[in-house]
CSV table of C-alpha atoms in Angstrom, one decimal:
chain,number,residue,atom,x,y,z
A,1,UNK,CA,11.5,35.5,16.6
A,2,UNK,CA,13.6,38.3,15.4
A,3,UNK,CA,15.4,38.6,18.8
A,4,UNK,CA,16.2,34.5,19.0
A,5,UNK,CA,17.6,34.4,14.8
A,6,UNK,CA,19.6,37.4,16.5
A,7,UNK,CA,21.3,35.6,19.3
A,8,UNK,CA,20.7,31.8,17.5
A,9,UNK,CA,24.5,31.2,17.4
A,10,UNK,CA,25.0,32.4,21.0
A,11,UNK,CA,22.6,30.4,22.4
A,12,UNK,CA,23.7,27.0,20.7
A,13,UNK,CA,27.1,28.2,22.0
A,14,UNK,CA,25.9,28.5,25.3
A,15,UNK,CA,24.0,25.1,25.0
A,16,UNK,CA,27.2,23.4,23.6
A,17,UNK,CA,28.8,24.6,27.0
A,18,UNK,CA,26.7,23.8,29.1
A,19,UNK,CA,26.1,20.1,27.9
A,20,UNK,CA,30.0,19.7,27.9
A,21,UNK,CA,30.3,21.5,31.3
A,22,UNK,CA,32.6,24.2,29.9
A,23,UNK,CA,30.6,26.9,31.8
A,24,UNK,CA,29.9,27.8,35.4
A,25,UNK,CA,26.8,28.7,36.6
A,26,UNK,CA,27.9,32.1,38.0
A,27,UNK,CA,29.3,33.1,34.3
A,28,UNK,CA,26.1,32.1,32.9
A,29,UNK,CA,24.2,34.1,34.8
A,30,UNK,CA,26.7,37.2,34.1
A,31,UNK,CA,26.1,36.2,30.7
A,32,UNK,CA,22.9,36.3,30.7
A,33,UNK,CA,21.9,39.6,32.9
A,34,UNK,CA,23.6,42.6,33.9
A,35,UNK,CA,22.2,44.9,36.7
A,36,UNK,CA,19.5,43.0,37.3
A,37,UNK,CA,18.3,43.3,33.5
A,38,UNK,CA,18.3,40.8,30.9
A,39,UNK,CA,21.1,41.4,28.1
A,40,UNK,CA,20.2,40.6,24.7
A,41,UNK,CA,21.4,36.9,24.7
A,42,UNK,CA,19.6,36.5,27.7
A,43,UNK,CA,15.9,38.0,26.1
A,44,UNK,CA,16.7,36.0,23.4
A,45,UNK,CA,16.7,32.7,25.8
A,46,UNK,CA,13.7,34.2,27.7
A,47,UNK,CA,11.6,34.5,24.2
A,48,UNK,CA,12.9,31.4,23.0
A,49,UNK,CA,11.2,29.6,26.5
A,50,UNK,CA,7.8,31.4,25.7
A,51,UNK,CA,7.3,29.4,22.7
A,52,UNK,CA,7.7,25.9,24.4
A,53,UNK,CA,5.5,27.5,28.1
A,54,UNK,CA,3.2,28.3,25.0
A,55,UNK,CA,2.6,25.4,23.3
A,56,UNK,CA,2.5,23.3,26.2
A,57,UNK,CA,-0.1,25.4,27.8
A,58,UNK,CA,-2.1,25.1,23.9
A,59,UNK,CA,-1.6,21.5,24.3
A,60,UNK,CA,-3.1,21.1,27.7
A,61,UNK,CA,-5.9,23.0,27.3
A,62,UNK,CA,-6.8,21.0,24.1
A,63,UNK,CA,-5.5,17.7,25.0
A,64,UNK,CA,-7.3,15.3,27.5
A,65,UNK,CA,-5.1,12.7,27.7
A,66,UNK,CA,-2.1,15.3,28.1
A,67,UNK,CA,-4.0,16.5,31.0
A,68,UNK,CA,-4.6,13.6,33.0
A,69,UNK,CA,-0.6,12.5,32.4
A,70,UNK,CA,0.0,15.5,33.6
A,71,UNK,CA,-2.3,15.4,36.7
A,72,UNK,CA,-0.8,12.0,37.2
A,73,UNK,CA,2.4,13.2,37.3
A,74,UNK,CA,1.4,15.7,39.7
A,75,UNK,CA,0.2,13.0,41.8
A,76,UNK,CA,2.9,11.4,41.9
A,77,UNK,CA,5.3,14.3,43.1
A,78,UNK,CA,2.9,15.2,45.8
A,79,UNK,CA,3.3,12.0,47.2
A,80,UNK,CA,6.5,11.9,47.6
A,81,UNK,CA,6.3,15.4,48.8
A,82,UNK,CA,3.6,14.2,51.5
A,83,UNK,CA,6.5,11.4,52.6
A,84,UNK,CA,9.2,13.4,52.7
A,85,UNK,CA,7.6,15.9,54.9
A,86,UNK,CA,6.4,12.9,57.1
A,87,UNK,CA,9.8,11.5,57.4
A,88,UNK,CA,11.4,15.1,58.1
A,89,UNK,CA,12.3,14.8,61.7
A,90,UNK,CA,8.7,13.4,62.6
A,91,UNK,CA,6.5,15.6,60.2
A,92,UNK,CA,8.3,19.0,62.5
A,93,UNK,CA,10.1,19.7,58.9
A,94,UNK,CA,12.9,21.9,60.7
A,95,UNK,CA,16.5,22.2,59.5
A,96,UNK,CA,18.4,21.8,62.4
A,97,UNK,CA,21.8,23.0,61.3
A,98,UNK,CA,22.6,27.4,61.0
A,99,UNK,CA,25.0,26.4,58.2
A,100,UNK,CA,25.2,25.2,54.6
A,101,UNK,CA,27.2,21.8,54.9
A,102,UNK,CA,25.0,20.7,57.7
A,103,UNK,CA,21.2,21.5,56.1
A,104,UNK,CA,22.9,19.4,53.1
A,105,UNK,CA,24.1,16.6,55.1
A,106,UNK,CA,20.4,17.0,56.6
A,107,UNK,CA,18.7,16.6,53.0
A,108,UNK,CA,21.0,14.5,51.9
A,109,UNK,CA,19.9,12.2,55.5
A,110,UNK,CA,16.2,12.6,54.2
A,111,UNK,CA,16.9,11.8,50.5
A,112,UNK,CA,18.5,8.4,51.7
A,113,UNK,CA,15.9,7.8,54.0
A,114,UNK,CA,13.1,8.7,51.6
A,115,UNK,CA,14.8,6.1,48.9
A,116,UNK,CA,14.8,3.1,52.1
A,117,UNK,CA,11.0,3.6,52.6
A,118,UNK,CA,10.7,3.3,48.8
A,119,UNK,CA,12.6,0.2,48.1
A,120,UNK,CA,11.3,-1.3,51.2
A,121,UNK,CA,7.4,-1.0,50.2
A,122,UNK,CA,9.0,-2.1,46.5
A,123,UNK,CA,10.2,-5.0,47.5
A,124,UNK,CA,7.2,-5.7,49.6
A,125,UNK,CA,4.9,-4.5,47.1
A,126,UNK,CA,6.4,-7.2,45.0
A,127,UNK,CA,6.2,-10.0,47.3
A,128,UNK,CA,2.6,-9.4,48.2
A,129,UNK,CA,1.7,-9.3,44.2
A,130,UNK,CA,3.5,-12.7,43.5
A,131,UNK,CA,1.8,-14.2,46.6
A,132,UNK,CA,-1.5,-12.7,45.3
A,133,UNK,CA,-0.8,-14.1,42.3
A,134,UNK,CA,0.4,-17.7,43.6
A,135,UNK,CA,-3.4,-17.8,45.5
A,136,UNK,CA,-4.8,-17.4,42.3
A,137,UNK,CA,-5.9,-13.9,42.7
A,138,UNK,CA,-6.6,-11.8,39.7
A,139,UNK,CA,-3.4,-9.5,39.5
A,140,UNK,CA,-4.1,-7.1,36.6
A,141,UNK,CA,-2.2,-4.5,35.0
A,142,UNK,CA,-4.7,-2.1,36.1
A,143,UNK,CA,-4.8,-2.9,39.6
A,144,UNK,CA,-0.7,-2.7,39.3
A,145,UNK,CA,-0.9,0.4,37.6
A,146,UNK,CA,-2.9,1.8,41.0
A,147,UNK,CA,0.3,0.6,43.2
A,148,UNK,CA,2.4,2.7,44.6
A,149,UNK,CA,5.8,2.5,47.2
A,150,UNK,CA,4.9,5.7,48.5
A,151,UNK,CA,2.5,4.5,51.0
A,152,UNK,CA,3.8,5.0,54.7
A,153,UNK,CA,0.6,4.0,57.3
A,154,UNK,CA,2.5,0.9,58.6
A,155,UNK,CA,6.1,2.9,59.2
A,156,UNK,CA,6.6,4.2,62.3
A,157,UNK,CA,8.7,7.7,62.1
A,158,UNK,CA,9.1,8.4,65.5
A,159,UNK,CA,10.3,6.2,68.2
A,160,UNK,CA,13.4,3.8,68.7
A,161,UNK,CA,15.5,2.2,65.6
A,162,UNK,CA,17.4,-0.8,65.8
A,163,UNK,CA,19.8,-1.1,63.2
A,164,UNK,CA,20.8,-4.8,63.5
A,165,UNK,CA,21.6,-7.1,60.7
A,166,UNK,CA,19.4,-9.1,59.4
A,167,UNK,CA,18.6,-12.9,61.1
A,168,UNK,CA,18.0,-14.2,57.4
A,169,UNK,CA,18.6,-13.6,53.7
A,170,UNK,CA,15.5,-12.3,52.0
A,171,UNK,CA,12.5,-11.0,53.0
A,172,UNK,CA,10.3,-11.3,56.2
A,173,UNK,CA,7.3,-13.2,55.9
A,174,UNK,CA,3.9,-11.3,54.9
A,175,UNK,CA,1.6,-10.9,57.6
A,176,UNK,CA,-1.7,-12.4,57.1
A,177,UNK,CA,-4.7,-9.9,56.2
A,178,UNK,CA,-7.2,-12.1,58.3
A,179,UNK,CA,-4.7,-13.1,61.1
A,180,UNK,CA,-3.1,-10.9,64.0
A,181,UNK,CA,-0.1,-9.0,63.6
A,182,UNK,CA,2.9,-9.4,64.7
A,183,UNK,CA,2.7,-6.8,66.8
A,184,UNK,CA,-0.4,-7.3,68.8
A,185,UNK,CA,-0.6,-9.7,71.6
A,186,UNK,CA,-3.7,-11.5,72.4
A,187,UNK,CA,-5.1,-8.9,74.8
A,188,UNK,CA,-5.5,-6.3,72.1
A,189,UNK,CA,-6.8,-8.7,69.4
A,190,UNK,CA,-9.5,-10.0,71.7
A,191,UNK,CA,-10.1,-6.3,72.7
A,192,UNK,CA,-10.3,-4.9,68.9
């Protein structure tokens, strides 16, 4: 503690300035070590992070609840992990460009094309719930709760894209559960 009332003022300087945007990175860093060692200001900072890594480690080993948010959370990030890394270039996950601009015109590609699959199962998602709900279905908040747009069994990542406008405004109809797909042609449904 006696290191961060040392450096308090600093640090709410450097906090002030980085809110505001009055520093760059590369000064902060300068700032903050010097030949690969920490300066004072830049203990301080470290000691003043052990006392949040420690109470949230306190709080998750006594806390349930804070445990499962947090393994929820977890969840959640994996997920889209998992779709990103089956969207990148056909689940081969290469960066196809030697230089800077083009790996972040590459994961900037991927972070586009990971938002489309999103709002696409979204607004699906949301169609399927109301029509659900129009049957007279049961549509509770804990079945909701179990939903997510990260789902990606019916996309298909490799192959041809057509990007033609749309015939209609709106959505495509839902495919019936119990009926065949759209896809499939009588053959196969009288094979399955």
């Amino acid at each position: 503690m006696d290191r961060i009332r040392a450096h308090w003022g600093d640090m709410l300087r450097v906090a002030g300035s980085l809110t505001f945007g009055e520093v760059r990175g590369h000064d902060l860093i300068r700032m903050l070590s010097r030949d690969s060692r920490p300066t004072g200001l830049g203990d301080a900072f470290a000691h003043y992070g052990r006392i949040f890594k420690t109470l949230h480690l306190l709080q998750f080993v006594s806390d349930e609840g804070y445990r499962r948010m947090i393994g929820a959370q977890l969840n959640v990030t994996e997920a889209r992990h998992r779709l990103a890394r089956k969207i990148f270039f056909g689940q081969r996950g290469e960066l196809r460009q030697h230089y800077r601009e083009g790996m972040e015109d590459q994961l900037g590609a991927l972070g586009l094309a990971l938002n489309a699959v999103v709002l696409f199962n979204s607004l699906y998602i949301d169609a399927a719930v109301k029509q659900l709900a129009a049957d007279g279905f049961p549509v509770t908040d804990d079945l909701l709760a179990r939903l997510s747009p990260l789902q990606y069994d019916h996309i298909n990542f490799l192959g041809r894209y057509a990007f033609t406008s749309v015939p209609a405004p709106g959505l495509r109809p839902l495919r019936d559960p119990h009926g065949r797909g759209e896809d499939e042609t009588e053959d196969e449904t009288e094979d399955a």
